[in-house]
Short mmCIF file of C-alpha atoms and ligand atoms in Angstrom, two decimals:
data_model
loop_
_atom_site.label_atom_id
_atom_site.label_comp_id
_atom_site.label_asym_id
_atom_site.label_seq_id
_atom_site.Cartn_x
_atom_site.Cartn_y
_atom_site.Cartn_z
CA MET A 1 -22.94 -37.50 14.59
CA LYS A 2 -20.80 -37.27 17.53
CA ARG A 3 -17.91 -37.99 15.78
CA LEU A 4 -19.09 -34.94 13.72
CA SER A 5 -19.88 -33.02 17.34
CA PHE A 6 -16.35 -33.63 17.71
CA PHE A 7 -14.77 -32.34 14.92
CA ALA A 8 -16.89 -29.04 15.18
CA ALA A 9 -15.67 -28.09 18.66
CA ALA A 10 -11.98 -29.44 17.72
CA MET A 11 -12.33 -26.89 14.59
CA ALA A 12 -14.13 -24.23 16.77
CA LEU A 13 -11.16 -24.70 19.16
CA CYS A 14 -8.49 -24.15 16.61
CA VAL A 15 -10.21 -20.90 15.30
CA SER A 16 -10.83 -18.98 18.62
CA SER A 17 -7.08 -19.77 19.82
CA GLY A 18 -5.64 -18.70 16.54
CA ILE A 19 -4.12 -21.85 15.66
CA LEU A 20 -6.81 -21.86 12.41
CA ALA A 21 -7.30 -17.59 11.54
CA LYS A 22 -11.13 -17.55 9.86
CA PRO A 23 -10.58 -15.21 6.86
CA LEU A 24 -12.02 -11.84 7.33
CA VAL A 25 -15.66 -10.28 6.41
CA ILE A 26 -15.02 -6.58 5.14
CA ALA A 27 -18.23 -4.82 4.73
CA HIS A 28 -17.34 -2.64 1.70
CA ARG A 29 -19.01 0.80 2.31
CA GLY A 30 -21.47 -1.09 4.73
CA ALA A 31 -23.79 -3.64 2.83
CA SER A 32 -23.70 -1.39 -0.13
CA GLY A 33 -25.06 -4.07 -2.34
CA TYR A 34 -28.36 -3.07 -0.87
CA LEU A 35 -29.11 0.16 0.11
CA PRO A 36 -27.14 3.59 -0.84
CA GLU A 37 -22.93 3.10 -0.09
CA HIS A 38 -21.68 4.85 3.19
CA THR A 39 -25.02 5.80 4.86
CA LEU A 40 -26.00 5.66 8.50
CA GLU A 41 -28.58 2.41 6.67
CA THR A 42 -26.12 0.72 5.25
CA LYS A 43 -24.09 0.01 7.96
CA ALA A 44 -26.71 -0.67 10.21
CA LEU A 45 -27.73 -3.51 7.90
CA ALA A 46 -24.00 -4.48 7.15
CA TYR A 47 -23.76 -4.77 11.22
CA ALA A 48 -26.78 -7.55 11.24
CA MET A 49 -24.70 -8.96 8.84
CA LYS A 50 -22.27 -10.00 11.20
CA PRO A 51 -18.70 -9.27 8.68
CA ASP A 52 -15.82 -8.88 10.94
CA PHE A 53 -15.42 -5.33 9.78
CA ILE A 54 -17.23 -2.48 8.05
CA GLU A 55 -15.05 -0.05 6.10
CA GLN A 56 -15.60 4.17 6.32
CA ASP A 57 -14.28 6.32 3.32
CA VAL A 58 -12.88 9.75 5.24
CA VAL A 59 -12.92 13.00 3.82
CA MET A 60 -12.97 16.23 5.20
CA THR A 61 -15.15 19.26 5.14
CA LYS A 62 -14.64 23.01 4.54
CA ASP A 63 -15.41 23.26 8.50
CA ASP A 64 -12.33 20.33 9.11
CA GLN A 65 -15.14 17.82 10.22
CA LEU A 66 -14.56 14.32 9.05
CA VAL A 67 -17.65 13.12 6.77
CA VAL A 68 -18.11 9.47 5.34
CA LEU A 69 -18.25 9.63 1.72
CA HIS A 70 -15.92 7.45 -1.42
CA ASP A 71 -15.17 10.63 -3.17
CA HIS A 72 -13.84 13.94 -2.04
CA TYR A 73 -16.36 14.91 -4.71
CA LEU A 74 -20.00 15.35 -3.29
CA ASP A 75 -21.57 14.89 -7.15
CA ARG A 76 -21.75 11.27 -7.94
CA VAL A 77 -23.86 10.32 -4.42
CA THR A 78 -25.97 13.58 -3.48
CA ASN A 79 -28.19 16.13 -5.29
CA VAL A 80 -25.56 18.62 -4.38
CA ALA A 81 -26.31 19.96 -7.90
CA GLU A 82 -29.30 21.04 -7.41
CA VAL A 83 -29.05 22.42 -4.03
CA PHE A 84 -26.04 24.62 -4.55
CA PRO A 85 -25.88 24.73 -8.26
CA ASP A 86 -23.35 27.12 -8.11
CA ARG A 87 -20.95 25.82 -6.17
CA ALA A 88 -19.22 23.82 -8.76
CA ARG A 89 -14.98 23.93 -9.45
CA GLU A 90 -14.36 24.77 -12.77
CA ASP A 91 -13.57 21.30 -13.74
CA GLY A 92 -17.46 20.74 -13.17
CA ARG A 93 -17.24 19.09 -10.08
CA TYR A 94 -18.24 19.64 -6.14
CA TYR A 95 -16.22 19.28 -3.83
CA ALA A 96 -16.77 17.94 -0.01
CA ILE A 97 -13.81 20.42 1.22
CA ASP A 98 -15.74 23.89 -0.52
CA PHE A 99 -18.81 22.42 1.83
CA THR A 100 -19.42 23.42 5.67
CA LEU A 101 -21.08 20.24 7.29
CA ALA A 102 -24.30 21.84 7.99
CA GLU A 103 -24.10 22.32 4.22
CA ILE A 104 -23.08 18.52 3.49
CA LYS A 105 -25.94 17.32 6.22
CA SER A 106 -28.53 19.32 3.82
CA LEU A 107 -28.18 17.22 0.87
CA GLN A 108 -30.07 14.00 -0.19
CA VAL A 109 -27.87 10.84 -0.87
CA THR A 110 -28.73 8.33 -3.46
CA GLU A 111 -27.17 4.99 -5.02
CA GLY A 112 -23.89 6.42 -6.94
CA PHE A 113 -24.96 7.73 -10.34
CA ASN A 114 -23.09 8.81 -13.65
CA ILE A 115 -24.44 11.21 -15.82
CA ASP A 116 -25.33 10.19 -19.52
CA GLU A 117 -24.77 11.75 -23.07
CA LYS A 118 -27.96 13.35 -22.43
CA GLY A 119 -27.07 15.08 -19.22
CA ASN A 120 -29.41 12.06 -17.43
CA LYS A 121 -28.50 10.69 -13.88
CA VAL A 122 -27.88 6.98 -14.68
CA ALA A 123 -26.94 4.71 -11.80
CA GLY A 124 -24.07 2.79 -11.51
CA TYR A 125 -25.77 -0.51 -10.69
CA PRO A 126 -29.27 -0.52 -12.00
CA ASP A 127 -30.05 -3.67 -9.80
CA ARG A 128 -29.09 -2.54 -6.54
CA PHE A 129 -31.53 0.28 -4.55
CA PRO A 130 -34.05 2.78 -6.42
CA MET A 131 -32.09 6.09 -6.96
CA TRP A 132 -33.59 9.00 -4.84
CA LYS A 133 -36.11 6.83 -2.82
CA SER A 134 -36.30 6.88 1.06
CA SER A 135 -34.08 9.37 2.49
CA PHE A 136 -30.10 9.13 3.10
CA THR A 137 -27.38 11.57 4.87
CA VAL A 138 -24.01 11.63 4.90
CA PRO A 139 -22.84 10.93 8.46
CA THR A 140 -19.88 12.09 10.16
CA PHE A 141 -17.06 9.87 10.72
CA ALA A 142 -17.78 9.75 14.43
CA GLU A 143 -21.55 9.03 13.94
CA GLU A 144 -20.49 5.87 12.52
CA ILE A 145 -18.20 4.86 14.93
CA GLU A 146 -21.08 5.51 17.64
CA LEU A 147 -23.38 3.59 15.64
CA ILE A 148 -21.26 0.63 15.43
CA GLN A 149 -19.85 0.54 19.32
CA GLY A 150 -23.49 1.27 20.01
CA LEU A 151 -24.73 -2.11 18.20
CA ASN A 152 -21.52 -3.66 19.47
CA LYS A 153 -22.70 -3.19 22.98
CA THR A 154 -26.41 -3.14 22.34
CA LEU A 155 -25.75 -6.88 19.92
CA GLY A 156 -22.69 -7.76 21.78
CA TYR A 157 -20.57 -8.38 18.63
CA ASP A 158 -17.31 -7.41 18.63
CA ILE A 159 -17.24 -5.82 15.22
CA GLY A 160 -14.76 -3.89 13.83
CA ILE A 161 -13.71 -0.80 11.97
CA TYR A 162 -11.75 0.26 8.65
CA PRO A 163 -11.48 3.56 7.89
CA GLU A 164 -9.83 5.03 4.59
CA ILE A 165 -8.23 8.09 4.70
CA LYS A 166 -8.93 9.56 0.96
CA ALA A 167 -6.33 11.28 -0.92
CA PRO A 168 -4.22 13.16 1.95
CA TRP A 169 -2.11 14.89 -0.94
CA PHE A 170 -4.94 16.62 -1.69
CA HIS A 171 -5.87 17.76 1.46
CA ARG A 172 -2.63 18.72 2.35
CA HIS A 173 -2.56 20.93 -1.11
CA GLU A 174 -5.81 22.26 0.76
CA GLY A 175 -4.58 23.35 3.74
CA LYS A 176 -5.96 20.15 5.89
CA ASP A 177 -4.09 17.44 7.83
CA ILE A 178 -6.63 14.72 7.49
CA SER A 179 -4.73 12.30 8.53
CA LYS A 180 -3.90 13.88 12.10
CA ALA A 181 -7.64 14.74 12.52
CA VAL A 182 -8.28 10.98 11.44
CA LEU A 183 -6.36 9.70 14.24
CA LYS A 184 -7.56 12.69 16.81
CA VAL A 185 -10.58 10.96 16.38
CA LEU A 186 -9.95 7.03 16.53
CA LYS A 187 -7.90 8.00 19.68
CA GLN A 188 -10.98 9.50 21.31
CA TYR A 189 -13.05 6.61 20.17
CA GLY A 190 -10.48 4.42 22.25
CA TYR A 191 -8.88 2.82 19.04
CA VAL A 192 -4.92 3.11 19.93
CA SER A 193 -3.26 -0.38 20.21
CA HIS A 194 -2.36 -2.95 17.91
CA SER A 195 -4.97 -5.12 18.68
CA ASP A 196 -7.66 -2.60 18.59
CA LYS A 197 -10.35 -3.93 16.35
CA VAL A 198 -9.51 -1.20 13.43
CA TYR A 199 -7.17 -1.30 10.08
CA LEU A 200 -6.40 2.25 9.29
CA GLN A 201 -5.85 2.01 5.13
CA CYS A 202 -4.01 4.56 2.49
CA PHE A 203 -3.54 4.25 -1.14
CA ASP A 204 -1.07 6.99 -0.46
CA ALA A 205 2.33 5.35 0.93
CA ASN A 206 4.02 8.22 1.54
CA GLU A 207 1.07 9.30 3.89
CA LEU A 208 1.01 5.97 5.21
CA GLN A 209 4.83 5.62 6.00
CA ARG A 210 3.83 8.99 8.20
CA ILE A 211 1.36 7.90 9.99
CA HIS A 212 3.59 5.27 10.87
CA ASN A 213 7.05 6.78 11.07
CA GLN A 214 5.55 9.96 13.02
CA LEU A 215 2.04 10.39 13.53
CA MET A 216 1.78 7.69 15.59
CA PRO A 217 4.49 8.06 17.90
CA THR A 218 3.84 11.54 18.74
CA MET A 219 0.06 10.53 19.24
CA ASP A 220 0.97 7.54 21.33
CA MET A 221 -0.99 4.86 19.04
CA ASN A 222 -0.45 1.99 17.20
CA LEU A 223 -2.90 0.93 15.09
CA LYS A 224 -2.94 -2.01 12.39
CA LEU A 225 -1.97 0.19 8.93
CA VAL A 226 -2.94 -1.34 5.46
CA GLN A 227 -1.23 0.22 2.24
CA LEU A 228 -3.51 0.34 -0.63
CA MET A 229 -2.73 -0.81 -4.06
CA ALA A 230 -3.09 0.77 -7.25
CA TYR A 231 -1.71 0.85 -10.67
CA THR A 232 0.14 3.88 -11.76
CA ASP A 233 -1.47 4.74 -14.54
CA TRP A 234 -4.68 5.17 -12.60
CA ASN A 235 -3.71 8.37 -10.82
CA GLU A 236 -4.96 7.18 -8.05
CA THR A 237 -2.77 8.80 -6.12
CA MET A 238 -0.72 12.47 -7.05
CA GLU A 239 2.38 14.10 -5.67
CA TYR A 240 2.99 17.68 -5.75
CA LYS A 241 6.09 18.21 -7.21
CA SER A 242 7.33 22.04 -7.35
CA GLY A 243 3.43 22.66 -7.29
CA LYS A 244 2.49 20.37 -9.50
CA ALA A 245 0.36 17.33 -9.52
CA MET A 246 2.13 14.62 -10.84
CA PRO A 247 1.17 10.71 -10.75
CA TYR A 248 2.24 8.74 -7.85
CA SER A 249 4.43 5.78 -8.75
CA TYR A 250 3.44 2.64 -7.46
CA ASP A 251 5.65 0.39 -10.04
CA TRP A 252 8.20 -0.20 -6.79
CA MET A 253 5.45 -2.09 -4.87
CA PHE A 254 5.28 -4.88 -7.74
CA GLU A 255 9.27 -5.20 -7.74
CA LYS A 256 11.09 -7.87 -6.20
CA ASP A 257 11.10 -6.71 -2.65
CA GLY A 258 8.62 -4.18 -2.60
CA MET A 259 6.31 -6.32 -0.17
CA LYS A 260 9.39 -6.40 2.20
CA LYS A 261 9.38 -2.38 1.55
CA VAL A 262 5.74 -2.17 2.69
CA ALA A 263 5.98 -4.32 5.68
CA GLU A 264 8.37 -1.99 6.99
CA TYR A 265 5.50 -0.01 7.92
CA ALA A 266 2.57 -1.71 7.35
CA ASP A 267 0.48 -4.71 8.36
CA GLY A 268 -1.20 -5.92 5.43
CA VAL A 269 -2.03 -4.72 1.57
CA GLY A 270 -5.37 -4.07 -0.38
CA PRO A 271 -4.71 -5.05 -3.54
CA TRP A 272 -6.99 -4.90 -6.34
CA LYS A 273 -8.18 -8.53 -6.95
CA PRO A 274 -6.63 -9.01 -10.42
CA MET A 275 -3.78 -8.05 -9.05
CA LEU A 276 -4.03 -11.70 -7.27
CA VAL A 277 -5.48 -13.35 -9.80
CA ASP A 278 -4.94 -13.35 -13.48
CA ASP A 279 -7.66 -12.33 -15.08
CA THR A 280 -6.95 -14.43 -18.25
CA SER A 281 -7.37 -17.36 -15.80
CA THR A 282 -9.92 -19.82 -16.46
CA LYS A 283 -12.09 -22.43 -14.52
CA SER A 284 -9.38 -25.20 -15.26
CA ASN A 285 -6.45 -23.10 -14.80
CA ILE A 286 -6.34 -20.51 -12.00
CA VAL A 287 -3.36 -18.28 -12.35
CA ILE A 288 -1.85 -17.02 -9.10
CA LYS A 289 0.46 -14.07 -9.04
CA PRO A 290 3.45 -13.66 -7.23
CA LEU A 291 2.15 -10.65 -5.41
CA MET A 292 0.54 -12.79 -3.05
CA LYS A 293 3.33 -14.89 -2.35
CA ALA A 294 5.83 -11.88 -2.03
CA ALA A 295 3.25 -10.57 0.34
CA LYS A 296 3.03 -13.78 2.78
CA GLN A 297 6.69 -14.07 2.86
CA ALA A 298 6.80 -10.57 3.77
CA GLY A 299 4.53 -11.00 6.88
CA LEU A 300 1.98 -8.82 5.27
CA GLN A 301 -1.62 -9.79 5.44
CA VAL A 302 -3.63 -9.43 1.96
CA HIS A 303 -7.19 -7.81 1.70
CA PRO A 304 -8.22 -7.67 -1.49
CA TYR A 305 -10.79 -5.26 -2.84
CA THR A 306 -13.70 -5.67 -4.21
CA PHE A 307 -15.99 -8.70 -4.47
CA ARG A 308 -19.31 -7.86 -6.34
CA ALA A 309 -21.71 -10.40 -7.08
CA ASP A 310 -23.72 -7.65 -9.01
CA PRO A 311 -24.52 -9.16 -12.83
CA GLY A 312 -20.92 -8.50 -15.00
CA ARG A 313 -19.28 -8.47 -12.26
CA ILE A 314 -18.58 -12.20 -11.78
CA PRO A 315 -14.75 -13.09 -13.60
CA ALA A 316 -15.02 -15.60 -16.66
CA TYR A 317 -12.98 -17.67 -14.37
CA THR A 318 -15.91 -19.40 -12.27
CA ASP A 319 -19.53 -19.38 -12.49
CA SER A 320 -20.75 -17.45 -9.48
CA PHE A 321 -20.15 -14.93 -6.82
CA GLU A 322 -19.14 -18.00 -4.49
CA GLY A 323 -17.08 -19.72 -6.65
CA MET A 324 -15.37 -16.35 -6.42
CA LEU A 325 -15.20 -16.42 -2.94
CA ASP A 326 -13.90 -20.30 -2.94
CA ILE A 327 -10.89 -19.20 -4.96
CA PHE A 328 -10.36 -16.37 -2.87
CA TYR A 329 -10.93 -17.96 0.27
CA ASN A 330 -9.38 -21.31 -0.19
CA GLN A 331 -7.05 -21.30 -3.08
CA VAL A 332 -5.43 -17.79 -3.07
CA LYS A 333 -5.72 -17.88 1.02
CA VAL A 334 -6.47 -14.52 1.10
CA ASP A 335 -6.73 -13.03 5.11
CA GLY A 336 -10.12 -11.43 4.21
CA LEU A 337 -11.49 -9.30 1.62
CA PHE A 338 -13.75 -6.39 1.12
CA THR A 339 -17.26 -7.32 -0.17
CA ASP A 340 -20.61 -4.79 -1.08
CA PHE A 341 -22.74 -7.85 0.18
CA PRO A 342 -21.28 -9.02 3.37
CA ASP A 343 -24.24 -11.49 3.96
CA LYS A 344 -23.08 -13.64 1.00
CA ALA A 345 -19.29 -13.43 2.16
CA VAL A 346 -20.56 -14.22 6.10
CA SER A 347 -22.82 -17.42 4.89
CA PHE A 348 -20.13 -18.65 2.14
CA LEU A 349 -17.34 -19.13 5.53
CA ASN A 350 -20.10 -20.02 7.79
CA LYS A 351 -20.17 -23.07 5.63
O1 G3P B 401 -10.47 0.63 0.42
C1 G3P B 401 -10.74 -0.63 -0.35
C2 G3P B 401 -11.44 -0.43 -1.41
O2 G3P B 401 -12.60 0.14 -0.98
C3 G3P B 401 -10.72 0.41 -2.39
O3 G3P B 401 -11.19 0.79 -3.07
O4 G3P B 401 -11.96 2.74 -4.06
O5 G3P B 401 -14.10 1.55 -2.86
O6 G3P B 401 -12.09 2.78 -1.92
P1 G3P B 401 -12.61 1.57 -2.93
CA1 CA B 402 -12.14 2.21 0.43
#
């Protein structure tokens, strides 16, 4: 017993002194496995689960306010189509940037849904919080920071924020500089230096380089940056060339020296988890892809997304959510991961 306590104390000392870095738990869109994503309620619930960081996806409104929403559309998680039926664009989508903050605040938020062929709204995750129950709204970025900083004060933890600048290419095309606006709010709330508890993430490599090379030096800021990774054919990020939107090519990131190039402006990468563990892996043969080694050799932290415990979301190469965490934390040795179920990841690491 005595020997065990000595071992536990020694381990705690190694972790607190940084000799053994404990990997991070990042609450993805809050505790979004349990309450509608990006509401203040799911962020408060996530906070109580004691992750290291809580994520915010940030988009801009018509009146230049920053709100926490995953899509730059409102129609997947709100009743915008019922409240403002005439405000969709030609593609049928309701863009947050076409609505004022007051209008967005008048909407009800629910679990994310899709519209089926009969026009019915069907929950993306049927086992999650019931659709249209209780009452949720879209928070501003500032409201969410105030919630987390307020809880840091009252509960005494030191939980960080992990904002993502969503579609800066789209915002710029609409005449808005979302990156500058996000940095301004971060600075206002005291997030300025490399050691502050914030990671700023973005899929758009051009924009992340602009933040690193131009915006942060001008604003006297030096935050940790994370390059999110996508495959080119996802069309996740677009570039306007001669007024025409073209898919940004991520191909260079997967080539030799790709990670070295990212390390010139970012502190870490956020890959999709199959970019690290091949989906053809089996229980007896976990195939770790070369990206992991390349990122570590370049000195980058690696924070893959997104770990979900919902039915059908556990890869065939493992039996359980905990098995998946074990592979990524202990075999791949990621530095942190995004999960909709932060309680499960915290509990896994505490064991
Ligand atoms: O930002 C990490 C992860 O959230 C990326 O995926 O689409 O959920 O923002 P997404
Ligand atoms: Ca995100």
